[in-house]
Amino acid sequence: MSLKVYVDRLSQPSRALLIFCKLNGIEFEEVPIDLSKGQHRSPEYEEVNPMKQVPAIVHGTFKLFESHAILRYLASAFPGVADHWYPSDLQKRAKVECVLDWHHSNLRRGSVGYIFNTVLAPAFGLPLNPQVAAEGKKILSASLATIDTYWLQKDGKFLLGNSQPSLADLSLVCEIMQLEFLDEKDRDSILSPHKNVLKWIDDVKSATAPHFDEIHTTLFKIKEMFEKQRSAGASS
Amino acid sequence: MSLKVYVDRLSQPSRALLIFCKLNGIEFEEVPIDLSKGQHRSPEYEEVNPMKQVPAIVHGTFKLFESHAILRYLASAFPGVADHWYPSDLQKRAKVECVLDWHHSNLRRGSVGYIFNTVLAPAFGLPLNPQVAAEGKKILSASLATIDTYWLQKDGKFLLGNSQPSLADLSLVCEIMQLEFLDEKDRDSILSPHKNVLKWIDDVKSATAPHFDEIHTTLFKIKEMFEKQRSAGASS
């Protein structure tokens, strides 16, 4: 049964999904949907995901959106996926679900609110909103502190004290990678207080190599472009 | 194994959890955590849920928070729970997951933002924030429109065209019940354009009777109190 994966590599949940598929040997066709060109609003894509967001999948004739729902589905439907991603033990699984659910109104909300309204909005023809950015930054910093002192407080390298990563590690670290779009000083001031988070990002990168870096290449190209724009702005 | 359920019946996910347990014959002890009295910030409760939110459960020695994670866990751990709540079929389950995930950044975000900043904030010693309220109302109305025209577009009575409710129906309708706190005219103006939503609320109430009404008694008492306050304000 064919699997089509509709993604924009600048979208953090899209990247998590691509890395997950590659790591687990899931065969798929990547269908690029360029958000900056408005391809998510085309009538063809609306047939795939009426919410006009990425990522989405079509597996045979089965259509699905919402990245966490997709990750859970793939982890369950493809027998080759190692148990640590989405544990079959009910209590271990429930803890992973807890982080995945927590993510929506915390790290993700803060990260999207801040980064979109500090850097990305103009690329989508929208104005920056400093008030939403400020509120986002507050939620983002509080979320990073929670990860640093609570979700990563135990012995293991990964969230919940696990020795191997779960869907939650992948989803959350891909979200944090959006901070690469920020000015370096700003990014450092947000991330550097959280030493456990910094170590964990490296651990997730190592555990998902070489796919993590490969899938993030596009992001680093855009980061470079932003940096050049900033330098040009500073010297003009 | 004992199950303790920590809830405030004025919290929408708390009510969804109580209704779910009662409907499915899950034995539990209800531990009231009064948010308006700050009981969620006590050191004792922080031991149960370090995020200081309701609901949370302790099942034997296993602690869990985040209402969707709890509902999934109970649906999986208690063999008496009917399959329609959280289908074992992977694709049917994935569709329920999709609605549960969508909920966080849409209906829930809109509803909490609007209702807290229109009615509830003073009860928690906080000021109303009209700008957050306005943004919340926009998201709330767009979310109700999506439920009305997309999630409920098929033949069945419930979300996704199902003939019986899932965890998503329960979670989302309990969220919408928060609108009872609003002034009647305001509530009607928000809900009345969405005829499928109105019918679906009634269908979920019927499918979960008599527990739905019983668990919502506290909410209706507070609604009455708010109405008296509004009348007193209008006539003074």
XYZ file of C-alpha atoms in Angstrom:
472
model
C 0.000 0.000 0.000
C 1.542 3.315 -1.076
C 2.271 6.051 1.465
C 2.340 9.686 0.370
C 3.672 12.210 2.868
C 2.728 15.868 2.224
C 5.260 18.152 3.865
C 7.107 21.439 3.907
C 10.566 20.903 5.418
C 10.352 24.326 7.043
C 7.418 23.025 9.102
C 8.560 21.406 12.329
C 5.948 18.593 12.473
C 6.670 17.845 8.813
C 10.327 17.309 9.664
C 9.485 15.080 12.628
C 7.377 12.912 10.342
C 10.060 12.625 7.623
C 12.762 11.737 10.157
C 10.479 9.145 11.749
C 9.746 7.447 8.411
C 13.403 7.386 7.342
C 14.624 6.106 10.708
C 12.141 3.284 10.699
C 12.589 2.189 7.094
C 9.036 3.173 6.171
C 8.834 3.575 2.400
C 7.069 6.729 1.285
C 6.820 9.320 -1.417
C 7.536 12.870 -0.221
C 5.141 15.392 -1.768
C 6.468 18.928 -1.158
C 3.832 21.536 -0.262
C 5.465 24.972 -0.273
C 3.680 26.999 2.394
C 5.377 30.263 1.348
C 3.876 29.808 -2.158
C 0.432 29.074 -0.715
C 0.380 25.503 -2.090
C -1.460 24.362 1.062
C -4.417 26.442 -0.098
C -4.760 24.768 -3.518
C -8.006 22.858 -4.245
C -5.903 19.695 -4.847
C -4.308 19.876 -1.416
C -7.597 20.718 0.230
C -8.759 17.286 -0.971
C -5.879 15.782 1.056
C -6.218 18.020 4.125
C -9.254 20.282 4.365
C -7.517 22.157 7.221
C -4.915 23.336 4.659
C -1.975 22.514 6.906
C 1.056 20.263 6.680
C 1.864 17.499 7.277
C -0.750 15.080 5.997
C -0.549 11.536 4.656
C -2.442 9.349 2.237
C -1.875 5.650 2.958
C -3.606 3.692 0.208
C -6.943 5.525 0.235
C -6.718 6.517 3.924
C -6.198 10.223 4.528
C -4.921 11.638 7.818
C -3.663 14.937 9.203
C -2.432 16.236 12.597
C 1.188 15.202 13.019
C 0.851 13.403 16.359
C -2.081 11.379 15.046
C -0.004 10.483 11.972
C 3.034 9.475 14.050
C 0.903 7.266 16.319
C -0.760 5.680 13.290
C 2.512 4.922 11.499
C 4.100 3.584 14.702
C 1.133 1.204 15.066
C 0.580 0.282 11.403
C 4.192 -0.484 10.436
C 5.487 -3.566 12.280
C 9.152 -2.577 11.905
C 8.898 0.422 14.237
C 10.814 -0.160 17.488
C 8.654 -0.175 20.622
C 10.438 2.752 22.302
C 8.867 5.240 19.860
C 5.322 4.453 21.020
C 5.447 1.824 23.766
C 2.903 -0.991 23.781
C 2.991 -1.043 27.609
C -0.084 0.982 28.570
C 1.492 3.058 31.332
C 4.644 3.804 29.351
C 2.480 4.754 26.367
C 0.261 6.973 28.547
C 3.307 8.949 29.674
C 4.338 9.543 26.056
C 0.748 10.629 25.279
C 0.934 13.010 28.216
C 3.974 14.798 26.754
C 2.467 14.827 23.248
C -0.737 16.435 24.585
C 1.132 18.861 26.845
C 3.137 20.018 23.829
C 0.164 21.629 21.995
C -0.670 24.350 24.500
C 2.861 24.848 25.802
C 6.075 24.470 23.777
C 4.325 24.537 20.394
C 2.036 27.442 21.210
C 4.906 29.483 22.591
C 7.326 28.636 19.816
C 4.893 29.331 16.961
C 3.615 32.546 18.556
C 7.098 33.908 19.126
C 8.983 32.804 16.010
C 6.196 33.552 13.540
C 5.760 37.045 14.946
C 9.489 37.758 15.254
C 10.805 36.388 11.942
C 8.498 34.357 9.706
C 5.294 36.377 9.243
C 6.622 38.637 6.422
C 7.463 35.543 4.331
C 3.729 34.788 4.407
C 2.740 38.367 3.594
C 1.666 39.026 7.181
C 2.757 41.759 9.602
C 4.783 40.971 12.750
C 2.670 41.229 15.913
C 4.911 42.259 18.843
C 2.226 41.607 21.464
C 1.613 38.027 20.285
C 5.399 37.595 20.045
C 5.850 38.718 23.667
C 3.118 36.382 24.909
C 4.650 33.561 22.834
C 8.113 34.152 24.281
C 6.735 33.896 27.808
C 5.047 30.555 27.062
C 8.116 29.316 25.156
C 10.518 30.076 28.016
C 8.198 28.555 30.617
C 7.862 25.431 28.457
C 11.627 25.068 28.053
C 11.998 25.417 31.837
C 9.404 22.661 32.339
C 11.248 20.354 29.943
C 14.561 21.191 31.623
C 13.473 20.603 35.197
C 10.581 18.153 34.916
C 10.398 16.091 31.733
C 14.182 15.594 31.705
C 14.741 15.278 35.443
C 15.352 11.528 35.594
C 18.367 9.392 34.793
C 17.813 8.583 31.103
C 18.938 10.756 28.212
C 15.429 11.335 26.881
C 12.051 12.670 28.026
C 10.433 10.793 30.921
C 13.812 9.396 31.888
C 13.787 6.993 28.949
C 16.999 5.537 27.567
C 15.684 5.708 23.993
C 13.641 8.421 22.264
C 9.866 8.356 21.839
C 7.557 10.201 19.428
C 7.511 13.000 21.991
C 11.290 13.555 21.857
C 11.184 13.814 18.079
C 8.182 16.148 17.958
C 9.481 18.493 20.647
C 13.072 18.729 19.419
C 11.902 19.469 15.856
C 9.803 22.268 17.359
C 12.805 23.702 19.196
C 14.812 23.643 15.957
C 12.548 26.464 14.722
C 14.574 28.705 17.041
C 17.349 28.497 14.437
C 15.374 31.123 12.506
C 15.987 33.664 15.250
C 18.885 36.029 15.592
C 21.747 34.070 17.234
C 21.849 36.216 20.371
C 18.118 35.972 20.871
C 18.193 32.204 20.376
C 21.059 31.808 22.843
C 19.363 33.970 25.458
C 16.255 31.776 25.228
C 17.983 28.382 25.146
C 21.168 28.784 27.182
C 19.529 28.820 30.652
C 18.302 25.283 29.983
C 21.359 23.029 30.117
C 19.423 19.752 30.172
C 17.481 20.864 27.103
C 20.701 21.661 25.224
C 22.164 18.235 26.019
C 18.888 16.523 25.119
C 18.737 18.243 21.699
C 22.203 16.829 20.956
C 21.165 13.393 22.206
C 18.081 13.371 19.960
C 20.196 14.502 16.999
C 22.685 11.665 17.641
C 19.949 9.067 18.115
C 18.325 10.038 14.821
C 21.488 10.573 12.729
C 22.018 10.957 9.828
C 18.384 11.720 9.041
C 18.000 14.569 11.517
C 20.673 16.718 9.876
C 19.637 15.757 6.352
C 16.007 16.754 6.891
C 17.083 20.005 8.579
C 19.285 21.115 5.633
C 16.494 23.265 4.170
C 15.991 24.991 7.517
C 19.690 25.843 7.778
C 19.674 27.293 4.245
C 16.821 29.614 5.170
C 18.560 30.463 8.453
C 21.614 31.515 6.432
C 19.412 33.673 4.201
C 17.906 35.386 7.243
C 21.371 35.976 8.677
C 22.551 37.619 5.436
C 19.457 39.812 5.434
C 20.162 40.823 9.035
C 23.841 41.626 8.257
C 22.802 43.642 5.206
C 20.241 45.471 7.354
C 22.840 46.164 10.065
C 25.432 47.521 7.627
C 23.146 49.589 5.405
C -6.189 -1.359 42.041
C -7.656 1.908 43.339
C -8.340 4.826 40.985
C -8.344 8.376 42.327
C -9.624 11.084 40.016
C -8.633 14.673 40.893
C -11.119 17.100 39.410
C -12.922 20.412 39.584
C -16.367 20.027 38.044
C -16.097 23.549 36.638
C -13.177 22.358 34.494
C -14.365 20.966 31.170
C -11.790 18.129 30.840
C -12.533 17.147 34.455
C -16.204 16.720 33.574
C -15.395 14.679 30.444
C -13.321 12.336 32.590
C -16.010 11.914 35.284
C -18.720 11.248 32.699
C -16.479 8.732 30.939
C -15.768 6.810 34.169
C -19.428 6.742 35.214
C -20.683 5.692 31.771
C -18.233 2.826 31.604
C -18.704 1.513 35.125
C -15.136 2.386 36.108
C -14.942 2.516 39.911
C -13.125 5.565 41.219
C -12.828 7.972 44.098
C -13.484 11.582 43.140
C -11.049 13.973 44.836
C -12.315 17.559 44.479
C -9.630 20.171 43.764
C -11.212 23.620 43.989
C -9.397 25.810 41.461
C -11.037 28.997 42.722
C -9.562 28.294 46.173
C -6.118 27.597 44.683
C -6.134 23.963 45.840
C -4.309 22.994 42.611
C -1.314 24.953 43.903
C -0.998 23.058 47.205
C 2.201 21.038 47.793
C 0.048 17.891 48.198
C -1.532 18.327 44.791
C 1.775 19.210 43.209
C 2.876 15.690 44.173
C -0.014 14.381 42.044
C 0.356 16.796 39.137
C 3.432 19.046 39.040
C 1.710 21.114 36.317
C -0.862 22.173 38.946
C -3.821 21.543 36.670
C -6.881 19.321 36.744
C -7.742 16.618 35.957
C -5.170 14.082 37.080
C -5.416 10.463 38.175
C -3.576 8.087 40.447
C -4.183 4.453 39.472
C -2.490 2.298 42.091
C 0.871 4.073 42.170
C 0.673 5.303 38.574
C 0.212 9.065 38.198
C -1.048 10.698 35.021
C -2.253 14.103 33.853
C -3.454 15.643 30.559
C -7.096 14.699 30.070
C -6.784 13.123 26.620
C -3.888 10.966 27.793
C -5.979 9.905 30.805
C -9.031 9.078 28.670
C -6.946 7.003 26.256
C -5.303 5.190 29.171
C -8.583 4.357 30.916
C -10.202 3.270 27.632
C -7.277 0.879 27.108
C -6.741 -0.304 30.705
C -10.369 -1.064 31.616
C -11.704 -3.997 29.575
C -15.354 -2.983 30.032
C -15.045 0.163 27.904
C -16.971 -0.172 24.614
C -14.817 -0.025 21.484
C -16.539 3.043 19.993
C -14.928 5.326 22.597
C -11.412 4.571 21.385
C -11.574 2.128 18.465
C -9.075 -0.717 18.263
C -9.165 -0.514 14.447
C -6.033 1.524 13.616
C -7.588 3.801 11.005
C -10.722 4.483 13.031
C -8.550 5.194 16.069
C -6.294 7.496 14.039
C -9.313 9.589 13.031
C -10.336 9.966 16.697
C -6.723 10.944 17.521
C -6.866 13.522 14.741
C -9.891 15.251 16.333
C -8.369 15.029 19.831
C -5.150 16.664 18.599
C -6.971 19.283 16.499
C -8.956 20.259 19.601
C -5.963 21.694 21.527
C -5.080 24.569 19.205
C -8.597 25.196 17.963
C -11.822 24.722 19.946
C -10.073 24.566 23.321
C -7.747 27.468 22.698
C -10.598 29.637 21.435
C -13.021 28.657 24.171
C -10.572 29.122 27.058
C -9.252 32.412 25.672
C -12.712 33.876 25.199
C -14.602 32.595 28.242
C -11.816 33.132 30.755
C -11.325 36.703 29.598
C -15.035 37.484 29.341
C -16.374 35.917 32.544
C -14.106 33.711 34.631
C -10.862 35.642 35.241
C -12.154 37.721 38.207
C -13.061 34.504 40.080
C -9.324 33.711 39.972
C -8.300 37.225 41.011
C -7.203 38.112 37.479
C -8.245 41.003 35.246
C -10.276 40.451 32.050
C -8.174 40.887 28.906
C -10.385 42.154 26.042
C -7.727 41.628 23.373
C -7.152 37.974 24.313
C -10.950 37.592 24.519
C -11.395 38.951 20.980
C -8.701 36.658 19.591
C -10.273 33.728 21.473
C -13.727 34.466 20.069
C -12.360 34.428 16.529
C -10.714 31.016 17.055
C -13.801 29.698 18.889
C -16.193 30.672 16.093
C -13.902 29.313 13.377
C -13.596 26.038 15.336
C -17.375 25.705 15.709
C -17.744 26.305 11.962
C -15.193 23.552 11.276
C -17.076 21.126 13.513
C -20.375 22.119 11.894
C -19.289 21.755 8.293
C -16.440 19.236 8.411
C -16.275 16.989 11.456
C -20.067 16.543 11.462
C -20.631 16.503 7.722
C -21.294 12.799 7.318
C -24.352 10.643 7.973
C -23.849 9.562 11.603
C -24.916 11.563 14.628
C -21.392 11.980 15.986
C -18.003 13.340 14.940
C -16.407 11.629 11.922
C -19.831 10.348 10.857
C -19.829 7.764 13.646
C -23.078 6.269 14.936
C -21.755 6.187 18.529
C -19.656 8.748 20.406
C -15.877 8.600 20.831
C -13.546 10.236 23.349
C -13.466 13.204 20.979
C -17.229 13.803 21.152
C -17.100 13.808 24.938
C -14.067 16.081 25.209
C -15.328 18.620 22.674
C -18.923 18.833 23.928
C -17.731 19.308 27.524
C -15.599 22.177 26.214
C -18.572 23.781 24.465
C -20.584 23.535 27.709
C -18.270 26.239 29.126
C -20.252 28.661 26.958
C -23.031 28.316 29.547
C -21.013 30.775 31.647
C -21.597 33.497 29.065
C -24.462 35.936 28.902
C -27.357 34.138 27.128
C -27.432 36.483 24.132
C -23.697 36.204 23.625
C -23.836 32.410 23.854
C -26.701 32.242 21.363
C -24.982 34.534 18.916
C -21.902 32.287 18.986
C -23.681 28.917 18.836
C -26.873 29.503 16.835
C -25.220 29.752 13.387
C -24.043 26.153 13.820
C -27.157 23.958 13.529
C -25.257 20.668 13.258
C -23.293 21.544 16.399
C -26.504 22.256 18.335
C -28.018 18.915 17.321
C -24.781 17.098 18.107
C -24.593 18.583 21.608
C -28.081 17.188 22.267
C -27.100 13.820 20.796
C -24.021 13.599 23.029
C -26.124 14.561 26.068
C -28.656 11.821 25.228
C -25.967 9.220 24.586
C -24.327 9.946 27.945
C -27.480 10.388 30.077
C -28.004 10.584 32.987
C -24.351 11.253 33.822
C -23.915 14.240 31.531
C -26.551 16.312 33.311
C -25.537 15.116 36.769
C -21.883 16.079 36.275
C -22.918 19.450 34.825
C -25.090 20.403 37.842
C -22.268 22.413 39.431
C -21.730 24.346 36.204
C -25.421 25.260 36.016
C -25.383 26.478 39.633
C -22.490 28.825 38.862
C -24.201 29.898 35.634
C -27.266 30.884 37.735
C -25.035 32.842 40.107
C -23.478 34.730 37.181
C -26.961 35.471 35.790
C -28.102 36.895 39.129
C -24.984 39.062 39.283
C -25.674 40.317 35.753
C -29.338 41.111 36.587
C -28.277 42.923 39.765
C -25.715 44.877 37.744
C -28.296 45.759 35.081
C -30.927 46.961 37.567
C -28.665 48.893 39.924
